Amino acid sequence: MNPKYAILFDPVPIGPVTAPNRFYQVPHASGMTEANPRVRAAFRATKAEGGWGVVSTGAVSIHPSCDDSPLPFARLWDDNDVRAHALVTEAVHAHGALAAIELWHGGAAVMNRSSRIAPYSPSGIPWAATHVGFMGQQRPRAMDAGDIRDVIRWQAAAARRAHAAGFDIVYVYAGMGYLGHQFLLPEYNQRADAYGGSLANRVRFVRELVEATREAVGAHCGVALRISLEHLRARPSEHHASEAHEAVALMADVPDLWDVKLDSSPTDCGASRFRPEAAHEPVVDFVKQLTGKPVVGVGRFTSPDTMVSQVQRGILDLIGAARPSIADPFLPNKIREGREDEIRECIGCNICIASWHDGVPVRCTQNPTVGEEWRRGWHPERVPPAGRSDNVLIVGAGPAGLEAALVAARRGYEVTLADRAAETGGRLLFETRLPGLASWGRVRDYRLQALQQMGNVTLYPGSELSAAELLAAEHAHLVIATGARWTRHLYSAMEIPAGRLEQDGVFTPDDLAAGRLPEPPVLVYDFDNYYLGGCVAEHLAAQGLAVTYATPAGHASAWTFMTNEQPFVHRALHERGIGLITLSTLRGHRDGVARLEGVFTGAPREVAAASIVIVGHREPRDELYRAIMAHSAAHADAGIKSVSRIGDALAPGAIVHAVHAGHLWARQLDAAADEACLRDLPITAAGPGAAYVAPNGPEAG
Ligand code: ADP
Ligand code: SF4
């Protein structure tokens, strides 16, 4: 290990338990619930194996009055849920790490769509009710004194069950708009009793939750308080620098650990496109000055130098991570073993967060094994040895080809990777030059650096290969990873790509990647709805071109609400002076004028546009695959055992899909049969029909 990183491996006491090092996987959503307990346990255990000293669950509901359906969430409602959580703690403990559980009551930020209990809140005010996940037509009820006592009792009961499940650290959650946080904010807490008004009153509920948790399990478990400080830091306080300072001062030594964060997913889990590493520091930098207890915080930390700086400058005691631990579960071990240049750094794309919004187990662009640890038996660092064949030729060194090459080479195959471009990276070569996307280059850099160090890999940049060359290449397995191309398809009234606008002045992102610059003014017409349309508009505006962005969707880059980017996309377009037209389809383009039509109204509209960039539909670039398959009769004589199409060349998708496809292909090479994909099932102590406790009814826990 580099001695300057030794400080990261200091143990840190947290109440009655001790974290073995400063690497702390903070609570984060995984999309895994009681429905897939083994998937969940293997996912968390892999991080413990990789050296994280503390491994936490995601939010775990303490009671049916906190029901986030249909989003995936975990429960600890009664003893039936204990065993499934114990799978996690046993697996984490097996690697010497501590297990933490984030007990959670969502208050007015959950809609209780399944339990049908009127949501709880301090004063009957709904939380962020325009966010799609929070939209519901039932307003929350204002909690009375009995409700407050109930929630505190439910927290204590859940804490006891957490201890029974083997957890070492038990959380109280007062962040991200959930119930504890709502009590802290005067906008949501307008109570006239001892729980509202002054900040000393507003922290009372949170303090009582912490005290009840300590009383329940404090002799055995550390009690952590997770708190959002962004809005409070912006609020003035009479005797402190801000209300955030005052809140921390009021509860300075109440918890055993402070877990400090920002207020909402878009700011707390900001995409790298808009937020750099350590972006939380200006909000949380004061906490350690006010408490003697350890402090953990996040900041998409992937650089050990940044981590050391956080500790040495007294910002954090524990280096919290969610995304960096997903992208590389072995990040701590790599630092400890002096292999920090092998860290698979998170690129900050937030596909992991989109998985949660999708309601499925977490996926990661950089780490295709995530969520597959139990189901497919994939390990992020180990691969099975090579099978019978000895050599592989991969055409196309984009994300799919690079990942296929890396995994095949690690398995021990002789790998040849060719690309017609002078550099490897495929789509990344252009996309990482767009505003905000530089760190996505880590997808290429991590793989290329590893490949360049392996003796069984030959790279051929600048090599466009034909079917005849493939037939003569004497390789057993051919992989076609030649990507996709953007088309000039328009968007039909049926909401599908239809008809093409093949005429002068109409560009695609491929034209821009090839160095062609459209004549201004430019209309960027986006029905891809992910990042590229917005990025291309920004890219052109940054070069001084007049740009208008139009989309049939209701928002710019409509799908990016899934990745926490959307508010910042709108802000970026606005700041660059880019005109925004939503809910409009492009009908035609002539004489410097683009004709648009309102999606719902049919109202015509004309926009001055010397050129148009259509960011819409992609088609596989699969000519090479079709050409080689046209010679399938000659494959056996040429020694070819298989020809595969992977990534965008098969089905155009996001980078996460291409990396996963490359990984899957290489894992399955020479497999006797299709890889088994195991199906997980719930574990309960009791059979179906076990009762849970209705609110305000008798409480068993
Ligand atoms: P994916 O996301 O599926 O990896 P990309 O579009 O990022 O796809 O990468 C595809 C790569 O394949 C590009 O770098 C492109 O230059 C390369 N390529 C396409 N056709 C050929 C060919 N006939 N010979 C060599 N390289 C090719
Ligand atoms: Fe990081 Fe993207 Fe992976 Fe999430 S999906 S952990 S943001 S690389």
Tab-separated table of N, CA, C and O in Angstrom, residues 493-599:
chain	number	residue	atom	x	y	z
A	493	ALA	N	-47.116	9.955	-35.589
A	493	ALA	CA	-48.267	10.165	-34.708
A	493	ALA	C	-48.523	8.938	-33.839
A	493	ALA	O	-49.162	9.030	-32.799
A	494	MET	N	-48.004	7.773	-34.268
A	494	MET	CA	-48.130	6.548	-33.473
A	494	MET	C	-47.025	6.458	-32.418
A	494	MET	O	-46.869	5.439	-31.760
A	495	GLU	N	-46.217	7.516	-32.297
A	495	GLU	CA	-45.095	7.556	-31.347
A	495	GLU	C	-44.057	6.485	-31.657
A	495	GLU	O	-43.506	5.845	-30.750
A	496	ILE	N	-43.798	6.258	-32.928
A	496	ILE	CA	-42.723	5.340	-33.335
A	496	ILE	C	-41.876	6.037	-34.395
A	496	ILE	O	-42.342	6.972	-35.051
A	497	PRO	N	-40.632	5.596	-34.560
A	497	PRO	CA	-39.813	6.176	-35.636
A	497	PRO	C	-40.415	5.777	-36.982
A	497	PRO	O	-40.706	4.604	-37.206
A	498	ALA	N	-40.618	6.749	-37.859
A	498	ALA	CA	-41.227	6.443	-39.160
A	498	ALA	C	-40.807	7.496	-40.178
A	498	ALA	O	-40.654	8.661	-39.830
A	499	GLY	N	-40.608	7.084	-41.417
A	499	GLY	CA	-40.225	8.024	-42.471
A	499	GLY	C	-38.876	8.639	-42.171
A	499	GLY	O	-38.475	8.734	-41.017
A	500	ARG	N	-38.149	9.007	-43.188
A	500	ARG	CA	-36.813	9.581	-42.946
A	500	ARG	C	-36.718	10.942	-43.615
A	500	ARG	O	-37.249	11.128	-44.704
A	501	LEU	N	-36.019	11.835	-42.986
A	501	LEU	CA	-35.801	13.162	-43.547
A	501	LEU	C	-34.401	13.174	-44.168
A	501	LEU	O	-33.457	13.713	-43.595
A	502	GLU	N	-34.293	12.517	-45.343
A	502	GLU	CA	-32.987	12.397	-46.002
A	502	GLU	C	-32.827	13.573	-46.946
A	502	GLU	O	-33.267	13.530	-48.087
A	503	GLN	N	-32.245	14.635	-46.484
A	503	GLN	CA	-32.022	15.793	-47.357
A	503	GLN	C	-30.884	16.626	-46.791
A	503	GLN	O	-30.472	16.440	-45.652
A	504	ASP	N	-30.399	17.535	-47.613
A	504	ASP	CA	-29.297	18.399	-47.182
A	504	ASP	C	-29.699	19.177	-45.937
A	504	ASP	O	-30.863	19.555	-45.774
A	505	GLY	N	-28.721	19.427	-45.098
A	505	GLY	CA	-28.975	20.237	-43.909
A	505	GLY	C	-29.525	19.437	-42.746
A	505	GLY	O	-29.801	19.998	-41.688
A	506	VAL	N	-29.712	18.133	-42.937
A	506	VAL	CA	-30.208	17.303	-41.833
A	506	VAL	C	-29.068	16.402	-41.363
A	506	VAL	O	-28.510	15.629	-42.144
A	507	PHE	N	-28.731	16.513	-40.103
A	507	PHE	CA	-27.565	15.832	-39.528
A	507	PHE	C	-28.020	14.807	-38.491
A	507	PHE	O	-29.136	14.868	-37.981
A	508	THR	N	-27.096	13.910	-38.156
A	508	THR	CA	-27.275	13.027	-36.996
A	508	THR	C	-26.057	13.212	-36.094
A	508	THR	O	-25.050	13.798	-36.518
A	509	PRO	N	-26.101	12.677	-34.889
A	509	PRO	CA	-24.910	12.766	-34.030
A	509	PRO	C	-23.676	12.137	-34.678
A	509	PRO	O	-22.552	12.577	-34.419
A	510	ASP	N	-23.871	11.121	-35.544
A	510	ASP	CA	-22.709	10.525	-36.222
A	510	ASP	C	-22.007	11.553	-37.111
A	510	ASP	O	-20.785	11.530	-37.243
A	511	ASP	N	-22.785	12.436	-37.741
A	511	ASP	CA	-22.170	13.475	-38.572
A	511	ASP	C	-21.324	14.408	-37.705
A	511	ASP	O	-20.224	14.807	-38.087
A	512	LEU	N	-21.848	14.767	-36.550
A	512	LEU	CA	-21.087	15.652	-35.656
A	512	LEU	C	-19.834	14.934	-35.173
A	512	LEU	O	-18.756	15.523	-35.084
A	513	ALA	N	-19.977	13.631	-34.865
A	513	ALA	CA	-18.818	12.858	-34.405
A	513	ALA	C	-17.747	12.824	-35.483
A	513	ALA	O	-16.550	12.809	-35.185
A	514	ALA	N	-18.183	12.838	-36.741
A	514	ALA	CA	-17.227	12.807	-37.856
A	514	ALA	C	-16.639	14.180	-38.135
A	514	ALA	O	-15.854	14.348	-39.072
A	515	GLY	N	-17.046	15.175	-37.351
A	515	GLY	CA	-16.426	16.491	-37.465
A	515	GLY	C	-17.206	17.477	-38.316
A	515	GLY	O	-16.738	18.587	-38.559
A	516	ARG	N	-18.389	17.120	-38.788
A	516	ARG	CA	-19.186	18.060	-39.582
A	516	ARG	C	-19.907	19.024	-38.646
A	516	ARG	O	-20.479	18.613	-37.646
A	517	LEU	N	-19.865	20.308	-38.996
A	517	LEU	CA	-20.511	21.306	-38.144
A	517	LEU	C	-21.727	21.860	-38.879
A	517	LEU	O	-21.604	22.386	-39.981
A	518	PRO	N	-22.933	21.734	-38.312
A	518	PRO	CA	-24.116	22.258	-39.006
A	518	PRO	C	-24.105	23.778	-39.068
A	518	PRO	O	-23.586	24.447	-38.170
A	519	GLU	N	-24.742	24.273	-40.109
A	519	GLU	CA	-24.815	25.725	-40.261
A	519	GLU	C	-25.898	26.267	-39.322
A	519	GLU	O	-27.000	25.712	-39.259
A	520	PRO	N	-25.617	27.352	-38.600
A	520	PRO	CA	-26.645	27.895	-37.708
A	520	PRO	C	-27.653	28.743	-38.488
A	520	PRO	O	-27.321	29.208	-39.585
A	521	PRO	N	-28.824	28.984	-37.900
A	521	PRO	CA	-29.295	28.431	-36.624
A	521	PRO	C	-29.645	26.937	-36.758
A	521	PRO	O	-30.101	26.502	-37.804
A	522	VAL	N	-29.422	26.215	-35.643
A	522	VAL	CA	-29.599	24.765	-35.644
A	522	VAL	C	-30.812	24.390	-34.788
A	522	VAL	O	-30.982	24.925	-33.692
A	523	LEU	N	-31.597	23.454	-35.296
A	523	LEU	CA	-32.658	22.862	-34.470
A	523	LEU	C	-32.204	21.451	-34.095
A	523	LEU	O	-31.960	20.624	-34.983
A	524	VAL	N	-32.066	21.186	-32.806
A	524	VAL	CA	-31.798	19.818	-32.347
A	524	VAL	C	-33.147	19.201	-32.027
A	524	VAL	O	-33.881	19.706	-31.167
A	525	TYR	N	-33.474	18.143	-32.755
A	525	TYR	CA	-34.789	17.499	-32.591
A	525	TYR	C	-34.565	16.145	-31.920
A	525	TYR	O	-33.937	15.253	-32.484
A	526	ASP	N	-35.067	16.010	-30.701
A	526	ASP	CA	-34.704	14.868	-29.842
A	526	ASP	C	-35.922	14.025	-29.505
A	526	ASP	O	-36.823	14.494	-28.799
A	527	PHE	N	-35.954	12.803	-30.010
A	527	PHE	CA	-36.938	11.860	-29.458
A	527	PHE	C	-36.271	10.591	-28.963
A	527	PHE	O	-36.923	9.592	-28.709
A	528	ASP	N	-34.946	10.666	-28.798
A	528	ASP	CA	-34.215	9.619	-28.074
A	528	ASP	C	-34.510	9.753	-26.583
A	528	ASP	O	-34.615	8.767	-25.853
A	529	ASN	N	-34.608	11.026	-26.133
A	529	ASN	CA	-35.059	11.378	-24.780
A	529	ASN	C	-34.066	11.096	-23.663
A	529	ASN	O	-34.367	11.322	-22.495
A	530	TYR	N	-32.876	10.573	-24.008
A	530	TYR	CA	-31.871	10.378	-22.948
A	530	TYR	C	-30.917	11.572	-23.017
A	530	TYR	O	-31.321	12.666	-23.379
A	531	TYR	N	-29.656	11.368	-22.678
A	531	TYR	CA	-28.756	12.512	-22.507
A	531	TYR	C	-28.312	13.163	-23.815
A	531	TYR	O	-28.003	14.346	-23.866
A	532	LEU	N	-28.224	12.376	-24.922
A	532	LEU	CA	-27.444	12.856	-26.060
A	532	LEU	C	-28.018	14.115	-26.706
A	532	LEU	O	-27.263	15.022	-27.060
A	533	GLY	N	-29.343	14.178	-26.852
A	533	GLY	CA	-29.935	15.354	-27.481
A	533	GLY	C	-29.575	16.631	-26.733
A	533	GLY	O	-29.153	17.623	-27.331
A	534	GLY	N	-29.715	16.601	-25.421
A	534	GLY	CA	-29.376	17.771	-24.612
A	534	GLY	C	-27.889	18.092	-24.697
A	534	GLY	O	-27.491	19.253	-24.794
A	535	CYS	N	-27.068	17.046	-24.661
A	535	CYS	CA	-25.619	17.264	-24.715
A	535	CYS	C	-25.201	17.852	-26.062
A	535	CYS	O	-24.339	18.732	-26.132
A	536	VAL	N	-25.815	17.352	-27.143
A	536	VAL	CA	-25.483	17.865	-28.475
A	536	VAL	C	-25.887	19.332	-28.579
A	536	VAL	O	-25.148	20.165	-29.110
A	537	ALA	N	-27.061	19.663	-28.040
A	537	ALA	CA	-27.493	21.066	-28.065
A	537	ALA	C	-26.498	21.940	-27.307
A	537	ALA	O	-26.081	23.006	-27.783
A	538	GLU	N	-26.093	21.465	-26.147
A	538	GLU	CA	-25.101	22.223	-25.363
A	538	GLU	C	-23.782	22.355	-26.115
A	538	GLU	O	-23.147	23.414	-26.126
A	539	HIS	N	-23.364	21.268	-26.732
A	539	HIS	CA	-22.098	21.207	-27.472
A	539	HIS	C	-22.091	22.246	-28.600
A	539	HIS	O	-21.115	22.985	-28.789
A	540	LEU	N	-23.196	22.325	-29.333
A	540	LEU	CA	-23.259	23.270	-30.457
A	540	LEU	C	-23.324	24.706	-29.941
A	540	LEU	O	-22.663	25.599	-30.478
A	541	ALA	N	-24.115	24.915	-28.889
A	541	ALA	CA	-24.217	26.268	-28.330
A	541	ALA	C	-22.870	26.724	-27.780
A	541	ALA	O	-22.508	27.902	-27.888
A	542	ALA	N	-22.115	25.769	-27.209
A	542	ALA	CA	-20.805	26.121	-26.650
A	542	ALA	C	-19.847	26.584	-27.745
A	542	ALA	O	-18.870	27.275	-27.467
A	543	GLN	N	-20.141	26.207	-28.993
A	543	GLN	CA	-19.306	26.654	-30.105
A	543	GLN	C	-19.820	27.939	-30.736
A	543	GLN	O	-19.389	28.335	-31.815
A	544	GLY	N	-20.783	28.552	-30.065
A	544	GLY	CA	-21.266	29.854	-30.511
A	544	GLY	C	-22.407	29.787	-31.501
A	544	GLY	O	-22.808	30.807	-32.065
A	545	LEU	N	-22.953	28.602	-31.761
A	545	LEU	CA	-24.059	28.470	-32.715
A	545	LEU	C	-25.389	28.775	-32.024
A	545	LEU	O	-25.575	28.432	-30.853
A	546	ALA	N	-26.297	29.400	-32.749
A	546	ALA	CA	-27.657	29.600	-32.229
A	546	ALA	C	-28.393	28.263	-32.310
A	546	ALA	O	-28.442	27.645	-33.375
A	547	VAL	N	-28.946	27.816	-31.176
A	547	VAL	CA	-29.533	26.480	-31.114
A	547	VAL	C	-30.926	26.541	-30.482
A	547	VAL	O	-31.133	27.237	-29.492
A	548	THR	N	-31.847	25.794	-31.080
A	548	THR	CA	-33.145	25.538	-30.446
A	548	THR	C	-33.260	24.032	-30.257
A	548	THR	O	-32.822	23.262	-31.115
A	549	TYR	N	-33.803	23.622	-29.125
A	549	TYR	CA	-33.991	22.199	-28.839
A	549	TYR	C	-35.489	21.929	-28.869
A	549	TYR	O	-36.266	22.618	-28.204
A	550	ALA	N	-35.903	20.927	-29.643
A	550	ALA	CA	-37.327	20.578	-29.702
A	550	ALA	C	-37.498	19.087	-29.465
A	550	ALA	O	-36.632	18.285	-29.829
A	551	THR	N	-38.619	18.736	-28.841
A	551	THR	CA	-38.873	17.326	-28.530
A	551	THR	C	-40.371	17.059	-28.496
A	551	THR	O	-41.143	17.947	-28.083
A	552	PRO	N	-40.806	15.870	-28.899
A	552	PRO	CA	-42.215	15.525	-28.721
A	552	PRO	C	-42.576	15.293	-27.254
A	552	PRO	O	-43.752	15.276	-26.897
A	553	ALA	N	-41.566	15.099	-26.394
A	553	ALA	CA	-41.815	14.827	-24.975
A	553	ALA	C	-42.203	16.108	-24.241
A	553	ALA	O	-42.100	17.204	-24.781
A	554	GLY	N	-42.604	15.940	-22.997
A	554	GLY	CA	-43.031	17.086	-22.201
A	554	GLY	C	-41.877	17.845	-21.571
A	554	GLY	O	-42.038	18.968	-21.103
A	555	HIS	N	-40.695	17.207	-21.501
A	555	HIS	CA	-39.508	17.837	-20.931
A	555	HIS	C	-38.333	17.611	-21.863
A	555	HIS	O	-38.331	16.655	-22.642
A	556	ALA	N	-37.324	18.445	-21.707
A	556	ALA	CA	-36.062	18.170	-22.388
A	556	ALA	C	-35.460	16.902	-21.792
A	556	ALA	O	-35.550	16.671	-20.581
A	557	SER	N	-34.854	16.074	-22.643
A	557	SER	CA	-34.194	14.841	-22.192
A	557	SER	C	-35.108	14.105	-21.205
A	557	SER	O	-34.730	13.804	-20.067
A	558	ALA	N	-36.309	13.791	-21.675
A	558	ALA	CA	-37.383	13.374	-20.769
A	558	ALA	C	-37.009	12.182	-19.885
A	558	ALA	O	-37.398	12.121	-18.722
A	559	TRP	N	-36.240	11.233	-20.423
A	559	TRP	CA	-35.945	10.031	-19.626
A	559	TRP	C	-34.961	10.327	-18.489
A	559	TRP	O	-34.848	9.537	-17.541
A	560	THR	N	-34.280	11.474	-18.548
A	560	THR	CA	-33.255	11.733	-17.539
A	560	THR	C	-33.820	12.047	-16.161
A	560	THR	O	-33.043	12.200	-15.216
A	561	PHE	N	-35.149	12.096	-16.023
A	561	PHE	CA	-35.647	12.166	-14.639
A	561	PHE	C	-35.292	10.877	-13.911
A	561	PHE	O	-35.178	10.836	-12.689
A	562	MET	N	-35.065	9.804	-14.676
A	562	MET	CA	-34.680	8.524	-14.083
A	562	MET	C	-33.269	8.570	-13.509
A	562	MET	O	-32.916	7.768	-12.645
A	563	THR	N	-32.436	9.452	-14.032
A	563	THR	CA	-31.029	9.506	-13.624
A	563	THR	C	-30.705	10.783	-12.851
A	563	THR	O	-29.528	11.139	-12.715
A	564	ASN	N	-31.732	11.453	-12.374
A	564	ASN	CA	-31.556	12.666	-11.560
A	564	ASN	C	-31.004	13.851	-12.337
A	564	ASN	O	-30.601	14.850	-11.735
A	565	GLU	N	-30.963	13.771	-13.658
A	565	GLU	CA	-30.341	14.850	-14.429
A	565	GLU	C	-31.320	15.922	-14.889
A	565	GLU	O	-30.919	17.049	-15.177
A	566	GLN	N	-32.593	15.554	-14.995
A	566	GLN	CA	-33.503	16.412	-15.739
A	566	GLN	C	-33.563	17.870	-15.277
A	566	GLN	O	-33.482	18.770	-16.114
A	567	PRO	N	-33.650	18.151	-13.973
A	567	PRO	CA	-33.708	19.571	-13.611
A	567	PRO	C	-32.480	20.327	-14.097
A	567	PRO	O	-32.580	21.496	-14.502
A	568	PHE	N	-31.342	19.647	-14.077
A	568	PHE	CA	-30.100	20.324	-14.449
A	568	PHE	C	-29.950	20.432	-15.967
A	568	PHE	O	-29.286	21.335	-16.465
A	569	VAL	N	-30.574	19.520	-16.711
A	569	VAL	CA	-30.586	19.642	-18.172
A	569	VAL	C	-31.328	20.930	-18.540
A	569	VAL	O	-30.849	21.747	-19.334
A	570	HIS	N	-32.493	21.109	-17.936
A	570	HIS	CA	-33.262	22.327	-18.230
A	570	HIS	C	-32.452	23.569	-17.880
A	570	HIS	O	-32.432	24.539	-18.631
A	571	ARG	N	-31.801	23.507	-16.733
A	571	ARG	CA	-31.009	24.670	-16.321
A	571	ARG	C	-29.874	24.922	-17.310
A	571	ARG	O	-29.603	26.060	-17.694
A	572	ALA	N	-29.217	23.851	-17.743
A	572	ALA	CA	-28.080	23.996	-18.660
A	572	ALA	C	-28.532	24.577	-20.000
A	572	ALA	O	-27.878	25.470	-20.552
A	573	LEU	N	-29.657	24.092	-20.517
A	573	LEU	CA	-30.149	24.629	-21.795
A	573	LEU	C	-30.460	26.118	-21.639
A	573	LEU	O	-30.116	26.943	-22.484
A	574	HIS	N	-31.097	26.439	-20.533
A	574	HIS	CA	-31.453	27.841	-20.280
A	574	HIS	C	-30.195	28.715	-20.193
A	574	HIS	O	-30.113	29.779	-20.816
A	575	GLU	N	-29.203	28.230	-19.432
A	575	GLU	CA	-28.001	29.052	-19.224
A	575	GLU	C	-27.205	29.236	-20.508
A	575	GLU	O	-26.480	30.210	-20.660
A	576	ARG	N	-27.341	28.297	-21.426
A	576	ARG	CA	-26.615	28.447	-22.695
A	576	ARG	C	-27.443	29.170	-23.757
A	576	ARG	O	-27.069	29.223	-24.927
A	577	GLY	N	-28.597	29.663	-23.359
A	577	GLY	CA	-29.420	30.432	-24.287
A	577	GLY	C	-30.075	29.580	-25.366
A	577	GLY	O	-30.366	30.065	-26.469
A	578	ILE	N	-30.302	28.311	-25.066
A	578	ILE	CA	-30.901	27.395	-26.041
A	578	ILE	C	-32.417	27.438	-25.898
A	578	ILE	O	-32.953	27.219	-24.807
A	579	GLY	N	-33.094	27.747	-26.987
A	579	GLY	CA	-34.560	27.774	-26.952
A	579	GLY	C	-35.113	26.373	-26.748
A	579	GLY	O	-34.537	25.400	-27.237
A	580	LEU	N	-36.208	26.256	-26.020
A	580	LEU	CA	-36.771	24.939	-25.698
A	580	LEU	C	-38.210	24.867	-26.197
A	580	LEU	O	-39.042	25.714	-25.858
A	581	ILE	N	-38.488	23.856	-27.021
A	581	ILE	CA	-39.849	23.619	-27.514
A	581	ILE	C	-40.211	22.184	-27.166
A	581	ILE	O	-39.534	21.250	-27.594
A	582	THR	N	-41.258	22.011	-26.365
A	582	THR	CA	-41.676	20.652	-25.982
A	582	THR	C	-42.992	20.306	-26.679
A	582	THR	O	-43.632	21.153	-27.298
A	583	LEU	N	-43.361	19.045	-26.564
A	583	LEU	CA	-44.645	18.552	-27.071
A	583	LEU	C	-44.863	18.902	-28.535
A	583	LEU	O	-45.960	19.270	-28.950
A	584	SER	N	-43.789	18.770	-29.320
A	584	SER	CA	-43.876	19.133	-30.736
A	584	SER	C	-43.141	18.118	-31.588
A	584	SER	O	-42.022	17.710	-31.250
A	585	THR	N	-43.751	17.724	-32.698
A	585	THR	CA	-43.067	16.830	-33.637
A	585	THR	C	-42.571	17.628	-34.835
A	585	THR	O	-43.190	18.628	-35.230
A	586	LEU	N	-41.488	17.145	-35.405
A	586	LEU	CA	-40.923	17.764	-36.603
A	586	LEU	C	-41.640	17.185	-37.816
A	586	LEU	O	-41.674	15.968	-38.004
A	587	ARG	N	-42.195	18.064	-38.663
A	587	ARG	CA	-42.931	17.603	-39.842
A	587	ARG	C	-42.125	17.765	-41.120
A	587	ARG	O	-42.346	17.031	-42.079
A	588	GLY	N	-41.219	18.746	-41.169
A	588	GLY	CA	-40.448	18.939	-42.397
A	588	GLY	C	-39.462	20.087	-42.240
A	588	GLY	O	-39.445	20.786	-41.210
A	589	HIS	N	-38.635	20.271	-43.285
A	589	HIS	CA	-37.599	21.295	-43.234
A	589	HIS	C	-37.347	21.779	-44.653
A	589	HIS	O	-37.021	20.988	-45.538
A	590	ARG	N	-37.527	23.098	-44.885
A	590	ARG	CA	-37.262	23.641	-46.217
A	590	ARG	C	-36.925	25.121	-46.125
A	590	ARG	O	-37.493	25.828	-45.301
A	591	ASP	N	-35.975	25.553	-46.969
A	591	ASP	CA	-35.630	26.979	-47.085
A	591	ASP	C	-35.324	27.620	-45.730
A	591	ASP	O	-35.810	28.710	-45.408
A	592	GLY	N	-34.565	26.915	-44.915
A	592	GLY	CA	-34.147	27.489	-43.638
A	592	GLY	C	-35.232	27.540	-42.585
A	592	GLY	O	-35.098	28.266	-41.588
A	593	VAL	N	-36.308	26.799	-42.803
A	593	VAL	CA	-37.405	26.802	-41.826
A	593	VAL	C	-37.781	25.360	-41.476
A	593	VAL	O	-37.997	24.532	-42.363
A	594	ALA	N	-37.844	25.069	-40.180
A	594	ALA	CA	-38.324	23.763	-39.715
A	594	ALA	C	-39.794	23.904	-39.370
A	594	ALA	O	-40.193	24.866	-38.700
A	595	ARG	N	-40.595	22.926	-39.849
A	595	ARG	CA	-42.030	22.952	-39.543
A	595	ARG	C	-42.321	21.968	-38.430
A	595	ARG	O	-42.020	20.777	-38.532
A	596	LEU	N	-42.896	22.462	-37.341
A	596	LEU	CA	-43.247	21.627	-36.189
A	596	LEU	C	-44.762	21.593	-36.033
A	596	LEU	O	-45.469	22.459	-36.556
A	597	GLU	N	-45.212	20.624	-35.261
A	597	GLU	CA	-46.654	20.508	-35.016
A	597	GLU	C	-46.864	20.087	-33.561
A	597	GLU	O	-46.169	19.185	-33.071
A	598	GLY	N	-47.797	20.704	-32.883
A	598	GLY	CA	-48.080	20.348	-31.492
A	598	GLY	C	-48.564	18.906	-31.378
A	598	GLY	O	-49.429	18.494	-32.152
A	599	VAL	N	-48.010	18.156	-30.446
A	599	VAL	CA	-48.358	16.736	-30.307
A	599	VAL	C	-49.844	16.578	-30.007
A	599	VAL	O	-50.531	15.748	-30.604
